[in-house]
XYZ file of C-alpha atoms in Angstrom:
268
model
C -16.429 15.644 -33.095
C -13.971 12.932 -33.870
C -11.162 15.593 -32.571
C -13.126 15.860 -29.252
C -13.406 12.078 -28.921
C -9.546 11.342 -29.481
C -8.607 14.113 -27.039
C -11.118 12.902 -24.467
C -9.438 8.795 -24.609
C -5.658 10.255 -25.537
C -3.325 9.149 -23.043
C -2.802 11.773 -20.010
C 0.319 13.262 -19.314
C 2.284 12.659 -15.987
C 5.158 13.678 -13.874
C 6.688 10.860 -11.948
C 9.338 12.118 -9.034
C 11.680 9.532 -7.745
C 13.062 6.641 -9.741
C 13.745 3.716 -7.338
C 12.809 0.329 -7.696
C 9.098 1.107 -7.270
C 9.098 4.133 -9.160
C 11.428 3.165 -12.673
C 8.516 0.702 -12.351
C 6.050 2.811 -12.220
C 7.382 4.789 -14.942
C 8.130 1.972 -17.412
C 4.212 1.055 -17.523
C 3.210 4.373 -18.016
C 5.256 4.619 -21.014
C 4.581 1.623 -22.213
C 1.112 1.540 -21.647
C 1.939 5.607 -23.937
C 1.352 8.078 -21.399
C 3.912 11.116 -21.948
C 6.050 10.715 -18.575
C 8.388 13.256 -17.081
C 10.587 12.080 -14.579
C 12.737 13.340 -12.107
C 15.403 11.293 -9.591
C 17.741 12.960 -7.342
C 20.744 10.533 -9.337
C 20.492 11.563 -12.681
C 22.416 8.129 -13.496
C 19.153 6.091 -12.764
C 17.176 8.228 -15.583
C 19.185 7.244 -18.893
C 16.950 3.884 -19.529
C 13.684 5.634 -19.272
C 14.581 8.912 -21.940
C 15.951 5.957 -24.101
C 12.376 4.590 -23.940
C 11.161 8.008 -24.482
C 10.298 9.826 -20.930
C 11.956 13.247 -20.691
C 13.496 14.066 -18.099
C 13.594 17.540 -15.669
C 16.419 19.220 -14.338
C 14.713 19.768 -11.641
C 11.507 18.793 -9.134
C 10.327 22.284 -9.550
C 10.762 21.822 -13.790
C 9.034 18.260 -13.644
C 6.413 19.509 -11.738
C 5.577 22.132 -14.081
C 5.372 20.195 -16.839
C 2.275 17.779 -16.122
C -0.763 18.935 -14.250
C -0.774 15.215 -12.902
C 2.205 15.020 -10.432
C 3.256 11.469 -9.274
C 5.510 11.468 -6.217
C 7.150 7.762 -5.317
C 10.208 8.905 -2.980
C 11.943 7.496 0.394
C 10.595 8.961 2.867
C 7.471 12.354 3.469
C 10.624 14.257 4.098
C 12.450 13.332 0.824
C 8.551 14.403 -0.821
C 8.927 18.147 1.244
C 12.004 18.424 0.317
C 11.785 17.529 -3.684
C 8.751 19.924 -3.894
C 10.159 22.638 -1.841
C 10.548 25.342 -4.665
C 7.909 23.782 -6.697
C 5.008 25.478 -7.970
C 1.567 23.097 -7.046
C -0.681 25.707 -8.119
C -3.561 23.933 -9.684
C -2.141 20.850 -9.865
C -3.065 16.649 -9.107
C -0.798 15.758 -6.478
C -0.370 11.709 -5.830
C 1.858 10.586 -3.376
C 2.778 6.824 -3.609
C 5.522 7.270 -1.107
C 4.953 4.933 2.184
C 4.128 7.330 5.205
C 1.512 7.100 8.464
C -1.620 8.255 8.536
C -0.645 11.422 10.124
C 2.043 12.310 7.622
C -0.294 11.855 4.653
C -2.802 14.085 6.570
C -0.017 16.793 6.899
C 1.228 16.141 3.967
C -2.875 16.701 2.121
C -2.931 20.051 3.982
C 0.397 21.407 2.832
C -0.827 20.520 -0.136
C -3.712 22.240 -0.345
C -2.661 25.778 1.401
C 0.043 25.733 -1.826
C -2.865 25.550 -4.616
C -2.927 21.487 -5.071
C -5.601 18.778 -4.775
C -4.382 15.353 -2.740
C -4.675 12.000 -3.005
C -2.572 9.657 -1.071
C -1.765 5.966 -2.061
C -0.477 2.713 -0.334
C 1.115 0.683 -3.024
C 0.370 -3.391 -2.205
C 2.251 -4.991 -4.663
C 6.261 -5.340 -5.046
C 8.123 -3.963 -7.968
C 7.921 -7.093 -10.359
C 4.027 -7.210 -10.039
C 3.887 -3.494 -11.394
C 1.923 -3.653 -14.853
C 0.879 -7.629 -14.476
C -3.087 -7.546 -13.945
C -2.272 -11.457 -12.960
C -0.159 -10.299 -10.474
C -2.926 -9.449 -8.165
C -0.830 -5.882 -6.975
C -3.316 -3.281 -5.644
C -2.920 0.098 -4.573
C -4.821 1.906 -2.021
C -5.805 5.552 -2.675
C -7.238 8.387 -0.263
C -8.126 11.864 -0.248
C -9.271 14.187 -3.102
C -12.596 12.054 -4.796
C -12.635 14.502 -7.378
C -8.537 13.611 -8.104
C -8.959 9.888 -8.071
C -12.384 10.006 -10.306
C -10.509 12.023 -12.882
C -7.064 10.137 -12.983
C -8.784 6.567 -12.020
C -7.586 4.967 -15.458
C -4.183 6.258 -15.554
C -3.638 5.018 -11.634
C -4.862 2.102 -13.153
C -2.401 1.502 -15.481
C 0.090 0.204 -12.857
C -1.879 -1.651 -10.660
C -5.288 -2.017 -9.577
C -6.862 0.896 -7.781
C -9.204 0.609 -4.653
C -10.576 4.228 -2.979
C -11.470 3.556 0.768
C -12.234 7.452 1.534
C -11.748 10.948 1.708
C -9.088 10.976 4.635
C -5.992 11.664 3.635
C -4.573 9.242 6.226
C -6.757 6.101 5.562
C -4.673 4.470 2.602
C -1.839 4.657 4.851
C -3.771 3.126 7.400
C -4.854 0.048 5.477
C -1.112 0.055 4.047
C 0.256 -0.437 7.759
C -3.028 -2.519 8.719
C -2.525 -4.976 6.003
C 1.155 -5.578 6.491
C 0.757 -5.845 10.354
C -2.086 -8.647 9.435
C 0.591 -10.413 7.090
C 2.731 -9.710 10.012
C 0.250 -11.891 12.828
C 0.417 -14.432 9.988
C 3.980 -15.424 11.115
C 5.358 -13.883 13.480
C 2.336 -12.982 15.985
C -0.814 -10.900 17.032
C -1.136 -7.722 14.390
C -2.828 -4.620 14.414
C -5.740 -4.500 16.541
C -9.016 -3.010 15.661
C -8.798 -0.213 18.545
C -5.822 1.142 16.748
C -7.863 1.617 14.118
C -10.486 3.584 15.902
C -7.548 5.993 17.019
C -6.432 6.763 13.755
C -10.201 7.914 13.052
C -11.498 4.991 11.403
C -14.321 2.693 12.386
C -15.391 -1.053 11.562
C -17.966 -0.164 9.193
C -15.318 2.268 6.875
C -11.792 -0.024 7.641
C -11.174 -3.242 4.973
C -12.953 -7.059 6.607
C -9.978 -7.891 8.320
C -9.924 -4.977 10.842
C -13.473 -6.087 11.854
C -12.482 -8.993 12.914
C -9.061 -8.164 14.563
C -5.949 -10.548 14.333
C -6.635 -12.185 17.695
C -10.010 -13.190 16.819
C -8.939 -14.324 13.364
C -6.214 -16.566 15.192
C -8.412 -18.043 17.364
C -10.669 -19.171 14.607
C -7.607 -20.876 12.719
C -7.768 -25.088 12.932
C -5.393 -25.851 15.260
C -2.541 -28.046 13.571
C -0.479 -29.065 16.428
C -0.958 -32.678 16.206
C 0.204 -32.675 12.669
C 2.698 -35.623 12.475
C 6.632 -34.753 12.710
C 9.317 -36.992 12.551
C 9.568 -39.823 15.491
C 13.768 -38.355 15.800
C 12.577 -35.331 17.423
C 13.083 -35.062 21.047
C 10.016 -35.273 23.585
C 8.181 -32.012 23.853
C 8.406 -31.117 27.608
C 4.266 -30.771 27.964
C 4.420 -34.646 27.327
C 4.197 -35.836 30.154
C 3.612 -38.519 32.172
C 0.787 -40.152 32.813
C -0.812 -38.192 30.342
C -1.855 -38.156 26.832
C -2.069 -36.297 24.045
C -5.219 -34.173 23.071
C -5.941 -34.732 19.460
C -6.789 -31.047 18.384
C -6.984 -31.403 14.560
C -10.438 -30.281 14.212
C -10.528 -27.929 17.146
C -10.469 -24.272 17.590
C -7.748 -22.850 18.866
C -9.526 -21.839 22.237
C -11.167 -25.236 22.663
C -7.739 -26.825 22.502
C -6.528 -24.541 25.550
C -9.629 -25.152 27.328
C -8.745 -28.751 26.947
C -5.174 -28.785 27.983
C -6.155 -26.518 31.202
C -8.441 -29.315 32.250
C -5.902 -31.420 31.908
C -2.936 -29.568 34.138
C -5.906 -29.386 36.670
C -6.350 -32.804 36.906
């Protein structure tokens, strides 16, 4: 019985395909964290560290693949992924691919999958390289797809980084990958995503993450207003200063209040 339990809790085996910043990340947590890694980059030059610290490494994508039932893809592009499992063998295997894509390539990419013999689950990685492997980090990683994949591999995705299933479409991890990002996005530079994109990518408020219920604009116009924050009396005059007119004090107004107010003001 004692065999059966060690088995059960050993570490599970992996294959990890592509070695760029992200991925020699990926791979150096799942070693040290003792997971028996095979790796495979396109530049063999980039896989010396890692078989120093024990991974071995493939040939080729089709000999990684076949050594680990769990197959961990982190490449460019969802061409690069075709193209590195092109003459591999995915019969019965766990694919994950942590490589960034649209929703519509990860759904492509679940049913190529799954006509060659493989079960699918597609991840959005939310973190940057350095917060790999640091729970304080806060780094996340969005899965979707295969239930049964991510139920049975949930504590070796979580090695890495946290992991957070938000459903059986292949397509919705990349979703709340690009959602997210476009949100950060609003945050400086503009309005973001909005939630009728959503709806076209087959998602709906009650399955998508908070913030696409709310939508960017609507988040923006909640914001405190901070335009009458003081700035230095050297500035030039800002040219809706007018005169004859004075300055609204919109500290502790809404966004939309404080246009309201200033269009009052033009009409007067």
């Amino acid at each position: 019985m004692s065999d059966n339990t060690v088995a059960s809790t050993s570490p599970t085996p992996l294959t990890l395909l592509g070695l760029g910043a992200m991925g020699a990340a990926l791979a150096r947590t799942w070693l040290a964290a003792g997971h028996p890694l095979t790796v495979w980059n396109r530049s063999p030059g980039r896989t010396a560290e890692l078989a120093a610290a024990g991974a071995r490494v493939a040939a080729t994508a089709a000999e990684a693949v076949a050594a680990s039932r769990l197959v961990v893809t982190c490449l460019l592009d969802d061409a690069s992924v075709r193209e590195a499992l092109a003459e591999a063998d995915l019969t019965g295997r766990d694919l994950v691919d942590l490589t960034t894509s649209t929703p519509a390539e990860s759904r492509t990419r679940a049913a190529w999958a799954n006509e060659r013999g493989a079960r699918f689950l597609d991840g959005g990685i939310m973190a940057v390289p350095p917060m790999i492997g640091v729970p304080e980090a806060g780094g996340y990683v969005f899965y979707s797809g295969s239930r049964e994949v991510f139920d049975a591999h949930r504590e070796t995705l979580a090695v890495p980084a946290a992991t957070r299933y938000v459903g059986a479409d292949p397509g919705f991890a990349a979703l709340h990958d690009v959602a997210l990002l476009s949100a950060m996005t609003a945050m400086f530079a503009g309005p973001g995503t909005r939630p009728r994109w959503w709806r076209t990518q087959g998602s709906t408020r009650r399955s998508s993450a908070p913030w696409s219920r709310t939508g960017s604009r609507r988040w923006l116009r909640r914001r405190r207003c901070t335009r009458a924050d003081p700035r230095p009396r050297t500035r030039p005059a800002r040219p809706w200063r007018r005169r004859g007119t004075r300055r609204c004090s919109v500290r502790r107004r809404s966004r939309a209040s404080a246009r309201r107010c200033w269009s009052r003001r033009r009409a007067r």
